[in-house]
Coordinates of C-alpha atoms in Angstrom, one line a residue:
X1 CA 21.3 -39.4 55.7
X2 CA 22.5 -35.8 54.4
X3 CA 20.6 -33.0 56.7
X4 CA 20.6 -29.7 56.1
X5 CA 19.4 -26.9 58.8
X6 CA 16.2 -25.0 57.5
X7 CA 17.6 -22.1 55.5
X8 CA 19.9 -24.5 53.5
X9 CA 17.5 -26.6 52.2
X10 CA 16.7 -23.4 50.0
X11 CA 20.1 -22.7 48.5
X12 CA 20.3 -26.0 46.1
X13 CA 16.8 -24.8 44.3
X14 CA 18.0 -21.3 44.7
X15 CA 21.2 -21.9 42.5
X16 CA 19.5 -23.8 40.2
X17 CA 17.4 -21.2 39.5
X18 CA 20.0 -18.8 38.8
X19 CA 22.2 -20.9 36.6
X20 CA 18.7 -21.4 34.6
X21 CA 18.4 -17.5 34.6
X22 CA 21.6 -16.8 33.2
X23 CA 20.9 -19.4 30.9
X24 CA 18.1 -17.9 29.6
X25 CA 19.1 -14.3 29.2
X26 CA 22.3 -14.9 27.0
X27 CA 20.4 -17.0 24.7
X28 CA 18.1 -14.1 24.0
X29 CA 21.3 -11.9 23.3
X30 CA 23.1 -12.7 20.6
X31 CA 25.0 -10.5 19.0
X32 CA 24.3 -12.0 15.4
X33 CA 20.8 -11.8 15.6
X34 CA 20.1 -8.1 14.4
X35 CA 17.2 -6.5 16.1
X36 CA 14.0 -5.8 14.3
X37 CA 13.6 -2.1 15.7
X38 CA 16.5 0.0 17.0
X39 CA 14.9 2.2 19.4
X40 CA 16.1 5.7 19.6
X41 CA 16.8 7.5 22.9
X42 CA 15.3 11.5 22.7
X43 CA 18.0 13.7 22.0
X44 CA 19.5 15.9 25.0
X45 CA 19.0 19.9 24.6
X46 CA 22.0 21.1 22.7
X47 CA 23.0 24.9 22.2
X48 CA 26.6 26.0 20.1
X49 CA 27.2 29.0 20.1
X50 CA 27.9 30.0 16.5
X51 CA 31.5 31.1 16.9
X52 CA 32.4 27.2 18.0
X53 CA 30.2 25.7 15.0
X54 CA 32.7 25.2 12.8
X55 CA 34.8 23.7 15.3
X56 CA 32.1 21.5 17.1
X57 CA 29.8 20.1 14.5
X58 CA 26.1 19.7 16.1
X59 CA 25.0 16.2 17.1
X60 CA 23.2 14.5 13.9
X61 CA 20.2 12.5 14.9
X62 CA 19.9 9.6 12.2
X63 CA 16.1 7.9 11.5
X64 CA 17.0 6.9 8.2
X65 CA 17.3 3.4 9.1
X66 CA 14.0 3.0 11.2
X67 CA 11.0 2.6 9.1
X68 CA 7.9 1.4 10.8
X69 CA 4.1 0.8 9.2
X70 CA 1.7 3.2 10.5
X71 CA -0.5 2.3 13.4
X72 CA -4.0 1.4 12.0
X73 CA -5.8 4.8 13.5
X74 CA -3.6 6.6 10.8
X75 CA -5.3 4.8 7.9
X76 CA -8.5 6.7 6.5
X77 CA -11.0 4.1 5.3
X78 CA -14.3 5.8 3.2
X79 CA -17.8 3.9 2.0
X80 CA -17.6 3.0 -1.3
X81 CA -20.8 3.8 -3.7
X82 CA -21.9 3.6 -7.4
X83 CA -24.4 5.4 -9.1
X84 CA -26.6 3.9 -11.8
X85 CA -26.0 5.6 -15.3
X86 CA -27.9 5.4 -18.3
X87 CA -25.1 5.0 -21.3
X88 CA -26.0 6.6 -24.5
X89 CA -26.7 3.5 -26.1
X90 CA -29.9 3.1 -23.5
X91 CA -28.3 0.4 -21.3
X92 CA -27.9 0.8 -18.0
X93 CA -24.1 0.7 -16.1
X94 CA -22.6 1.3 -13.1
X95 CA -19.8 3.8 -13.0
X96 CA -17.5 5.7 -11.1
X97 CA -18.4 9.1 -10.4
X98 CA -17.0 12.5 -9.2
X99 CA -17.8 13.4 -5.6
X100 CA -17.1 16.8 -5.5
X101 CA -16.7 18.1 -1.6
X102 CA -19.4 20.0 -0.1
X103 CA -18.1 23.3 0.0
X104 CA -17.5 25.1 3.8
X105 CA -19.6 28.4 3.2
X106 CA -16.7 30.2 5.1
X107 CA -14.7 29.6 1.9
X108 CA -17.1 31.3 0.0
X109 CA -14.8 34.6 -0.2
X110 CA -11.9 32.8 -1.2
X111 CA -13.8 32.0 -4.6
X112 CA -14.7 35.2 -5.3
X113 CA -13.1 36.9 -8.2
X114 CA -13.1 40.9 -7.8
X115 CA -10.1 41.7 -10.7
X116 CA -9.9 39.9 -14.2
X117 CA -6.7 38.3 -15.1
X118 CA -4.4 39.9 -17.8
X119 CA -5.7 38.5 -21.3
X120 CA -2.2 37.7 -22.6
X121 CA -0.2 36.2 -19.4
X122 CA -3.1 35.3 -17.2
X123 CA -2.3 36.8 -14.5
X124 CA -3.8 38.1 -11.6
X125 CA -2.5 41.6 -10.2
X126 CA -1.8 42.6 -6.7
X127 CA -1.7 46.3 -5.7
X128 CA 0.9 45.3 -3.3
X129 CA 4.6 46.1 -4.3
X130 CA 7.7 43.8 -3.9
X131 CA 10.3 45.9 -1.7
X132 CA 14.1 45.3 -1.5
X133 CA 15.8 43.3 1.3
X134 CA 19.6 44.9 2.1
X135 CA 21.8 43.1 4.8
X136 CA 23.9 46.2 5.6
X137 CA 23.4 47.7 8.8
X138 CA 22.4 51.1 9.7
X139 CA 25.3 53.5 9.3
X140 CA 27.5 50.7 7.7
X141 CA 29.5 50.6 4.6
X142 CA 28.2 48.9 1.4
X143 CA 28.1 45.1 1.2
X144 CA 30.3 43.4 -1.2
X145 CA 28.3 39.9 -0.6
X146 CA 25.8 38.9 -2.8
X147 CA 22.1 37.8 -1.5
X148 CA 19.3 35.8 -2.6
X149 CA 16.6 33.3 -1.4
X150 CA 15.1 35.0 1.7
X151 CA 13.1 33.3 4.3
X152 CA 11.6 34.9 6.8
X153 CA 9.2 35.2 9.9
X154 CA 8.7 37.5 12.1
X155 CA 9.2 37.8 16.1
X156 CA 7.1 37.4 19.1
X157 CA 5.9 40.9 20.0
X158 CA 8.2 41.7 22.9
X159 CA 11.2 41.4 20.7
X160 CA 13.5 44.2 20.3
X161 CA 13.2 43.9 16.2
X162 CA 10.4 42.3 14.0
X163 CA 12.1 39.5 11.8
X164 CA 14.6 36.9 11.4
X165 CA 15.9 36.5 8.2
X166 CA 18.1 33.7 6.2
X167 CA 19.5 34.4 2.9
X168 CA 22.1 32.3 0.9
X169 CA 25.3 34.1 -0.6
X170 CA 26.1 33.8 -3.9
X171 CA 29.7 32.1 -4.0
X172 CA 32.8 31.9 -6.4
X173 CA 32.2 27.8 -6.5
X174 CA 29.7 25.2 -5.3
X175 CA 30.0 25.2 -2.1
X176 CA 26.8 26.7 -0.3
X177 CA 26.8 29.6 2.7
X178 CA 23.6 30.6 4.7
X179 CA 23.6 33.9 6.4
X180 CA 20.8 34.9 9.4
X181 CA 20.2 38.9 10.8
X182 CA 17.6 40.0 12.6
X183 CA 15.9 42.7 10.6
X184 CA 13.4 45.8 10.5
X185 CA 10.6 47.2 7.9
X186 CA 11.3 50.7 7.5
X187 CA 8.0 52.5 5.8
X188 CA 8.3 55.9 3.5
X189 CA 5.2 58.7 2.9
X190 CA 2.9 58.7 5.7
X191 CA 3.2 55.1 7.0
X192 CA -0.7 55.1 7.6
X193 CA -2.1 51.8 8.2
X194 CA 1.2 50.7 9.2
X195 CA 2.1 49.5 13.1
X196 CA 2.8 52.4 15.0
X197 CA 5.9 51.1 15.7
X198 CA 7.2 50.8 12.2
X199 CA 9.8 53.5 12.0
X200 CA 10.1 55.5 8.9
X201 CA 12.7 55.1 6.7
X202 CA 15.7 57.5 7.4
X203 CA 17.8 58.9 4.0
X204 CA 20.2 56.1 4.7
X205 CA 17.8 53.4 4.7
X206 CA 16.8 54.5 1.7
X207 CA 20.1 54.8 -0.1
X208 CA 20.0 51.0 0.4
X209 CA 16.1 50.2 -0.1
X210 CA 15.3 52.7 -2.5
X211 CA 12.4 55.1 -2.6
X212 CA 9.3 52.1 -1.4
X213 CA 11.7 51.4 1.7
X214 CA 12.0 47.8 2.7
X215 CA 13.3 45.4 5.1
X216 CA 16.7 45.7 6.5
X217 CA 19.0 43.8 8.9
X218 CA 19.6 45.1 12.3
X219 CA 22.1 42.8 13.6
X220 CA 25.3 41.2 12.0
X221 CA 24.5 38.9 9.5
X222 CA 26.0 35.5 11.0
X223 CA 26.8 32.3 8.8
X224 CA 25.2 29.4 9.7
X225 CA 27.2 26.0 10.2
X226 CA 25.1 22.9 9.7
X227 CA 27.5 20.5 10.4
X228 CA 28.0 18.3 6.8
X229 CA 26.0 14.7 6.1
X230 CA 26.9 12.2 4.2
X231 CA 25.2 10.6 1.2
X232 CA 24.6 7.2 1.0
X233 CA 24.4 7.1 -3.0
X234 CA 25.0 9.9 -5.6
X235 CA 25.2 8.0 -8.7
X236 CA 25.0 9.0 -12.3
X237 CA 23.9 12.5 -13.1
X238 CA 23.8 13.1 -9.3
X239 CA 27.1 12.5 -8.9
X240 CA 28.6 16.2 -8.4
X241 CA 26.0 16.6 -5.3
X242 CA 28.7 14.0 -3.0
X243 CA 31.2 17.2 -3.2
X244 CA 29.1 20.1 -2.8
X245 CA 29.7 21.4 0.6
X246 CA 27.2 23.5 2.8
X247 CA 23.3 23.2 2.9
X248 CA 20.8 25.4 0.5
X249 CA 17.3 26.0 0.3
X250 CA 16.6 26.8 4.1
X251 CA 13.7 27.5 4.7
X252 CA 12.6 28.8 8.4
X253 CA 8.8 28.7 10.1
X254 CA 7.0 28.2 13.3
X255 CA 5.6 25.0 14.7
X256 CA 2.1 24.5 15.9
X257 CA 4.1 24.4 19.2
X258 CA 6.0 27.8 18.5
X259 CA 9.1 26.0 18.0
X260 CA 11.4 28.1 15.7
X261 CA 12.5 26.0 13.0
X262 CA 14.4 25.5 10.1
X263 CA 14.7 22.6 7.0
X264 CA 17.8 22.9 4.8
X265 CA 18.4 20.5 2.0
X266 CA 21.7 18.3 2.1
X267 CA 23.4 15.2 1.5
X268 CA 21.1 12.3 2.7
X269 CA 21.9 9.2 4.8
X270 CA 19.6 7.4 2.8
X271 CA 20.0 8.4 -0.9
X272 CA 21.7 11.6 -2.8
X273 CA 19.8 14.9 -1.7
X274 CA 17.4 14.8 1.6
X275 CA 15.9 17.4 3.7
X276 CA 17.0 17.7 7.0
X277 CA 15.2 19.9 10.5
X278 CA 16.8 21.6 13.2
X279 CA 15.6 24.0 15.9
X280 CA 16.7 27.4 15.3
X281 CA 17.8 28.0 18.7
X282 CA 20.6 25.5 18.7
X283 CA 21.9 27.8 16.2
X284 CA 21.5 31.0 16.8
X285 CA 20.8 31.3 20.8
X286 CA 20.2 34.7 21.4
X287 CA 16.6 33.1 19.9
X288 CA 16.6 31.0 22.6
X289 CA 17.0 33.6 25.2
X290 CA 14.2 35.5 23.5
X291 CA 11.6 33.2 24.1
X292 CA 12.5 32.2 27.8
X293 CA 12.0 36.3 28.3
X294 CA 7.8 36.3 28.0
X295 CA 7.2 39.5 29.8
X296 CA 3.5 37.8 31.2
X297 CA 4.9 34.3 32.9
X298 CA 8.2 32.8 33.3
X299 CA 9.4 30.3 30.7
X300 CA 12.0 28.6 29.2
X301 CA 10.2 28.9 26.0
X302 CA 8.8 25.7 24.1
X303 CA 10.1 22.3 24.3
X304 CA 12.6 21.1 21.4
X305 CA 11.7 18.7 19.2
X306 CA 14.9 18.6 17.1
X307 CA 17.6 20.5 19.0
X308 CA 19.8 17.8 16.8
X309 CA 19.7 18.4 13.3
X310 CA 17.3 15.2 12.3
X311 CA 17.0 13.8 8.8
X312 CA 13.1 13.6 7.8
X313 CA 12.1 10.4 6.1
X314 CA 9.6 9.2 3.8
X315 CA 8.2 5.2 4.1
X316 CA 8.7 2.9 2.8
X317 CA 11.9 3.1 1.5
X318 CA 10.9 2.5 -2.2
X319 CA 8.9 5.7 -2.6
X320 CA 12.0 7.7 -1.9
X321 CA 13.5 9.7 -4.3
X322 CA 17.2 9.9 -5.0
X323 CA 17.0 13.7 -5.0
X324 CA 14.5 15.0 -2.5
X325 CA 13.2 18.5 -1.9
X326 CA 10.9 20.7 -1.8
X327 CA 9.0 19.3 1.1
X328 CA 6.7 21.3 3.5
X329 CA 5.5 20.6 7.3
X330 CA 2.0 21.5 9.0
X331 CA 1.0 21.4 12.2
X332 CA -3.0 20.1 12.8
X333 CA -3.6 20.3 16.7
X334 CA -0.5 20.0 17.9
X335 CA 1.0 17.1 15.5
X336 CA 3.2 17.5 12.7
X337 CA 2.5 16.5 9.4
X338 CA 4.8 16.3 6.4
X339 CA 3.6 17.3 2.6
X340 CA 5.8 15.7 0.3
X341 CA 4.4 17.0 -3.2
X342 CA 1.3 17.6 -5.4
X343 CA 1.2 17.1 -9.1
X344 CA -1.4 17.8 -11.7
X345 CA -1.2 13.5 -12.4
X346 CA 0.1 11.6 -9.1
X347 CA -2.0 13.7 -7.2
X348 CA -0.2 14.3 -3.6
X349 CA 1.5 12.7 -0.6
X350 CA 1.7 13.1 2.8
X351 CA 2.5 11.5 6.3
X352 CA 2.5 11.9 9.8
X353 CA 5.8 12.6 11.5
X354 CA 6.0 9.7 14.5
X355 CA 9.0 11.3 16.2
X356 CA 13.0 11.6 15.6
X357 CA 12.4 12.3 11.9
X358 CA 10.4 8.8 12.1
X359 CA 6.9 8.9 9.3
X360 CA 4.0 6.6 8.5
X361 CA 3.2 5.7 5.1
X362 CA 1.5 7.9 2.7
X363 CA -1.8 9.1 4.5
X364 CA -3.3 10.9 1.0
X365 CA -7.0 9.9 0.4
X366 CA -6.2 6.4 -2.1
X367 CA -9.9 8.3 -4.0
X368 CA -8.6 11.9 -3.9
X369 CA -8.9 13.7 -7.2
X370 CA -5.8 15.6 -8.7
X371 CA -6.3 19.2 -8.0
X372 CA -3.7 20.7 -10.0
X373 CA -4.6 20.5 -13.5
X374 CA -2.5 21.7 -16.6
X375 CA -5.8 22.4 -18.7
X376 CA -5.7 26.0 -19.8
X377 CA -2.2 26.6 -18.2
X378 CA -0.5 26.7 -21.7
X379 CA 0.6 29.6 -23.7
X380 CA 0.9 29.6 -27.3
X381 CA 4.9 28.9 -28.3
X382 CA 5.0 27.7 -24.7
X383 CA 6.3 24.1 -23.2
X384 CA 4.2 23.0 -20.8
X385 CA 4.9 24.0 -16.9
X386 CA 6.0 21.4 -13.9
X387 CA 4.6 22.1 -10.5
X388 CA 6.1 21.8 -7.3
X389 CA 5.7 23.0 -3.8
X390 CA 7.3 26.4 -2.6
X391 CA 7.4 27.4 0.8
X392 CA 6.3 26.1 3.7
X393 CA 2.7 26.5 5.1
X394 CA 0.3 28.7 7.0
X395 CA -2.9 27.9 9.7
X396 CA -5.8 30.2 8.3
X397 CA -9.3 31.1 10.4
X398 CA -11.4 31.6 7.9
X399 CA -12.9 35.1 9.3
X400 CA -11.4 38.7 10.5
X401 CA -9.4 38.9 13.2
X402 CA -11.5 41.7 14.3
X403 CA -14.7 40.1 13.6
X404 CA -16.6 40.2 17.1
X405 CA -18.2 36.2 16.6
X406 CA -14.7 35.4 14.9
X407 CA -13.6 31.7 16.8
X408 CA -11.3 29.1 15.5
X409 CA -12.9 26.2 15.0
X410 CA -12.8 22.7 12.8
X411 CA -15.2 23.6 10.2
X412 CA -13.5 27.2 9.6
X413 CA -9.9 26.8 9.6
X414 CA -7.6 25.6 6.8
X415 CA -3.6 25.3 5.6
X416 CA -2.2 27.5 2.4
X417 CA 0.5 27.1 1.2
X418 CA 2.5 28.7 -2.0
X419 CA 3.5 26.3 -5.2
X420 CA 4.9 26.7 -8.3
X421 CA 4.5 26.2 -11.9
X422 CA 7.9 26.2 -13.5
X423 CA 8.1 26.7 -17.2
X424 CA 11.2 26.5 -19.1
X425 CA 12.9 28.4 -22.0
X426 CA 14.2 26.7 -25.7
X427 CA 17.5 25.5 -23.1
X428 CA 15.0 23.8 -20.2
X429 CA 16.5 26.3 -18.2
X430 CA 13.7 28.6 -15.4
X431 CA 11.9 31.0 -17.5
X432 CA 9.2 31.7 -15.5
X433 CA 7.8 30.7 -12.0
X434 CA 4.3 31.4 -12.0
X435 CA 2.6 31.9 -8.4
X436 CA -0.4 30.1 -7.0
X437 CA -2.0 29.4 -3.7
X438 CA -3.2 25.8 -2.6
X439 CA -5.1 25.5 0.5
X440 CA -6.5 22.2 2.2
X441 CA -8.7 21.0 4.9
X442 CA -6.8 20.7 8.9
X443 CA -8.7 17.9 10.1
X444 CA -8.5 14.6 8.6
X445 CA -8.0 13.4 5.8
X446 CA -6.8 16.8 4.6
X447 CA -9.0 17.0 1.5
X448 CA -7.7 19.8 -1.1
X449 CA -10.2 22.5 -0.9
X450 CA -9.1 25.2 -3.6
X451 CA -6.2 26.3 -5.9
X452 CA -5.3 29.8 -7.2
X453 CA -7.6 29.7 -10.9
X454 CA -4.7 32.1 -12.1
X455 CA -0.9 32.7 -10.9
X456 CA 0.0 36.1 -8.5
X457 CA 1.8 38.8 -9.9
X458 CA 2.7 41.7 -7.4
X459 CA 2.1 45.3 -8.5
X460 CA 5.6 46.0 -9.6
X461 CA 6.5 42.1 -10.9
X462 CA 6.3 41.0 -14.5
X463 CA 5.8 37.6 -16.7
X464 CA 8.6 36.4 -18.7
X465 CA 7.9 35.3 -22.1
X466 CA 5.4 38.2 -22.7
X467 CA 6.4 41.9 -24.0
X468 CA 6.1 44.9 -21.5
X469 CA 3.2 45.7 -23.6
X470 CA 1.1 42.6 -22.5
X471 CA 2.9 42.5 -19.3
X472 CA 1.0 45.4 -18.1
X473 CA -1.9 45.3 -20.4
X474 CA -4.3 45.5 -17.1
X475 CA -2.0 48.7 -15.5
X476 CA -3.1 51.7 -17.8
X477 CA -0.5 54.3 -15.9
X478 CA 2.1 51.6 -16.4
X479 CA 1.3 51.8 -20.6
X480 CA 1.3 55.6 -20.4
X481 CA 5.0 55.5 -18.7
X482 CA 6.2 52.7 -21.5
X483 CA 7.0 50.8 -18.6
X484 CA 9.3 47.9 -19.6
X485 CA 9.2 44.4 -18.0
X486 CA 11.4 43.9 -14.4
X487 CA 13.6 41.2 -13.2
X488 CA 14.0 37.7 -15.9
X489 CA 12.3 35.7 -12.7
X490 CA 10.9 35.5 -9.4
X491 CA 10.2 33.2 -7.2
X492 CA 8.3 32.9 -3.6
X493 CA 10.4 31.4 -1.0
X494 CA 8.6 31.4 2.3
X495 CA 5.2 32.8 3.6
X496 CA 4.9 34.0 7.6
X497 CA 2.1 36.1 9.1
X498 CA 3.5 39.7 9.9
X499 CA 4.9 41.4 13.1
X500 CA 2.9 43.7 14.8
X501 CA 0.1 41.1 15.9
X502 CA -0.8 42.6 19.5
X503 CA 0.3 39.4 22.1
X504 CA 1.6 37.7 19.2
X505 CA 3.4 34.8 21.5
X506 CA 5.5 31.8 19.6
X507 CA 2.7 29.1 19.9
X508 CA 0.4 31.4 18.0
X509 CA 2.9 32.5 14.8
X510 CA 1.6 29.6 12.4
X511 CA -1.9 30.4 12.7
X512 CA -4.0 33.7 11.1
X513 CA -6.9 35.2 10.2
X514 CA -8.8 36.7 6.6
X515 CA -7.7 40.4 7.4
X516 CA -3.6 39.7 8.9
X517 CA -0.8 40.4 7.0
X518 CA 1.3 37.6 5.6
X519 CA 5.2 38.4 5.1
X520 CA 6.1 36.4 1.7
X521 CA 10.3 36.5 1.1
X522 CA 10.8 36.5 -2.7
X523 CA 14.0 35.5 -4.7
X524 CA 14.9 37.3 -8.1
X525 CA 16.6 36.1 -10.2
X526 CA 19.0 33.8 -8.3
X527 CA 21.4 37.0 -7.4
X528 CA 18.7 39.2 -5.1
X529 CA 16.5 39.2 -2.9
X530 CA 12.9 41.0 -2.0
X531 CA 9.4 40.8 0.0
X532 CA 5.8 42.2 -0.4
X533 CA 3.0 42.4 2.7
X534 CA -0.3 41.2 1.4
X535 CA -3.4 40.5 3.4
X536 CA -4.1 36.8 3.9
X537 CA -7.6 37.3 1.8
X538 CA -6.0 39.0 -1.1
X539 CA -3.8 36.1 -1.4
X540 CA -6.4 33.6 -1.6
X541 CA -8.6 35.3 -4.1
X542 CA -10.0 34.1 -6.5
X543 CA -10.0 30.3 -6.2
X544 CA -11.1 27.1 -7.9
X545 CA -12.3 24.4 -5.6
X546 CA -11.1 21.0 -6.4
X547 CA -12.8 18.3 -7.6
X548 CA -12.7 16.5 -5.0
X549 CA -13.1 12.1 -4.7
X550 CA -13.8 9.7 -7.2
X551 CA -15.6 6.2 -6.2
X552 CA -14.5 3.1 -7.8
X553 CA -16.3 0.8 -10.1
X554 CA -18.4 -2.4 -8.2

């Protein structure tokens, strides 16, 4: 009879038990069974210093590949209803009707009208001027560098100067070259009503600015090295985009979280053209030491949620395009939101962003009402126009910053954001970019609330396709001076609110109130560059509010 002392009874069960573990865990890994889901791990902080960019390309994140279904709380759901209509024919019929939203009473100002639009281009007119944008430094020899496409926000109040500024350089072939500079508003006349600490414009900013002053760098202008993506599939008449090197169309904001930001359009992992986000501090790091420097508390500044530049996505994979841009974020309590695009007939889309560039399906309202219409929007001899988003968006409190019962709340705050109608000459080349306002709701799900009723013009811009005469039919000194009409186009680039914001602290540089200044950066004519200060309520005159949801047939 076989005996074995106490403890060794247990080792025959014990190596069984192991030879069944080991059993079991290499059946489950097999490397020829691909995984539904490959997780992503979060991205170490990164920070190049500029000089080694072109050396050591940043890290590229890639979340093309990972497309998930939304959870179910990120579906909006709605009762459906009918109302009972009597046809003209006397019988009775159920049909679907408009539901047109009931209008916040805080947005009552934003629908007032107080200036008629010019009867031949239909504009509206600002008093506000656009001003020039130099990159040369004080005391510095002239620039040989072409500029254009500026995007701009400003500092935190402790910093040393009020804005950061990207422009692109015009170049001899297509590759593309992004420049950044921290800059300074120089003010001529009196400067009242200006922030006491707006300097006035000395005889050489002016040589550079001109007479109204303007916006000028104060720091080297550095180029900026995105390191170069590839594209999965350029084919046919995007098949020059595989070889053009360098990003375009930046465009730089604040987070809800003040996170500095910028989203650059280049090759896509996915299809042709994409649009791609990176923190700004990984690429310029004197930003990052700005923002660990809050005089009140010690900081390191906020949390990165792309220090890797990170490919944005849009699921499912069959509503991409194979040329994507244009696309704007917002930031509702603290998440992050991406606005694809908003047409007169697809309506718009949007999604949440899930992490690592990761989105949800389009969250739009299925019973949303198109908001953009091109009704009226046609000119006699004129094609018609094409709409598409501009800049990047803006948190609004719908009351004065200086209004003593003046709180943020759900029922008075909203998003704007700039878009544009494009119309094209005899060649279907840009004519004209006409300038209008959108603004929606910032709690779910998002309704449109109001578009401009006619495009912007600032004081000193003009309409292409009109004469001088009827461009400034509505300025009576302008007609006396036989004033002719200024650049072929402009175009509005990014929207920020303006420095000079007393405790004016990163987390709080997307949001604003009626009576703040917002900072718009303006291209002209694809060769120079320009801005314009215009209070937030000027802006959003003169409204139309949308028409809201439509229920469907029972």
């Amino acid at each position: 009879m076989l005996y074995l002392p106490p403890l060794r009874r247990l080792l025959s069960p014990a190596l069984i038990l192991l030879v069944v573990i080991v059993f079991y865990k290499s059946s489950i890994h097999v490397s020829t069974v691909p995984l539904l889901y490959r997780s992503i791990p979060p991205p170490g902080g990164v920070h190049v210093p500029i000089s080694g960019l072109q050396q050591h390309a940043l890290p590229l994140l890639d979340a093309s590949s990972n497309h998930i279904s939304p959870p179910k709380e990120y579906y909006y759901s709605y009762n459906t209803g009918t109302t009972d209509l009597k046809s003209t024919n006397g019988n009775d019929s159920k049909a679907s009707i408009w539901m047109r939203p009931i209008l916040n009473p805080y947005l009552g100002t934003l629908f007032q009208c107080p200036a008629r639009p010019n009867k031949f281009t239909n504009h509206i007119r600002l008093s506000n001027i656009i001003r020039n944008v130099s990159m040369v430094l004080p005391n510095s020899e002239k620039e040989t560098r072409v500029f254009w496409n500026p995007t701009i926000f400003s500092l935190p109040y402790w910093s040393r100067n009020q804005y950061l500024l990207v422009s692109r350089i015009v170049t001899d072939g297509l590759h593309q070259q992004n420049v950044l500079c921290e800059a300074n508003i120089c003010h001529t006349g009196s400067g009242e009503g200006r922030p006491i600490e707006e300097k006035a414009c000395s005889n050489d900013d002016i040589s550079f600015l001109g007479a109204a002053g303007g916006m000028r760098c104060e720091t080297e202008p550095v180029v900026l090295s995105v390191p170069p993506t590839p594209a999965e599939s350029c084919e046919g008449k995007f098949g020059a985009y595989v070889d053009i090197p360098g990003f375009h169309d930046p465009r730089i904001f604040w987070s809800g979280k003040g996170e500095p930001l910028m989203m650059v359009n280049t090759q896509s992992r996915y299809a042709c053209f994409g649009l791609w986000i990176v923190d700004l501090r990984t690429l310029h790091p004197p930003l990052s030491t700005l923002l660990a420097s809050t005089p009140n508390a010690s900081s390191l500044g906020p949390l990165m949620s792309y220090p890797a530049l990170t490919e944005l996505t849009r699921n499912p994979s069959s509503d991409r395009s194979p040329l994507e841009k244009n696309w704007m974020l917002f930031f509702p309590a603290g998440d992050s939101y991406i606005h694809y695009e908003i047409s007169p007939y697809g309506g718009r889309t949007m999604a949440k962003v899930l992490g690592g560039g990761l989105t949800t399906a389009n969250l739009t309202d299925p019973k949303e009402l198109p908001c953009l219409s091109e009704e009226g929007q046609e000119n006699q001899g004129q094609q018609s126009g094409r709409w598409h988003q501009a800049t990047n968006s803006l948190r609004l409190v719908l009351c004065e910053r200086k209004g003593r019962d003046c709180r943020p709340s759900a029922e008075n705050t909203v998003f704007f954001a700039v878009v544009h109608r494009k119309l094209p000459n005899s060649l279907s080349l840009p004519m004209r970019y006409e300038r209008y306002f959108i603004v929606w709701s910032a709690v779910p799900p998002f309704s449109m609330l109001g578009v401009s009723r006619h495009p912007i013009l600032m004081s000193n811009e003009t309409a292409t396709g009109f004469s001088p005469k009827e461009n400034w039919a509505d300025n009576v000194e302008a007609l006396k001076e036989d004033r002719g009409n200024w650049a072929y186009f402009s175009y509005t680039v990014s929207i920020a609110y303006a420095w000079g914001r007393k405790s004016d602290g990163p987390v709080f540089k997307n949001t604003g109130y009626l009576d703040d200044e917002v900072v718009l950066g303006i291209g002209i004519n694809d060769k120079s560059q320009g801005f314009a200060l215009v209070v937030a309520r000027d802006l959003l005159q003169c409204l139309k509010a949308c028409p809201g949801r439509a229920s469907s047939n029972v």
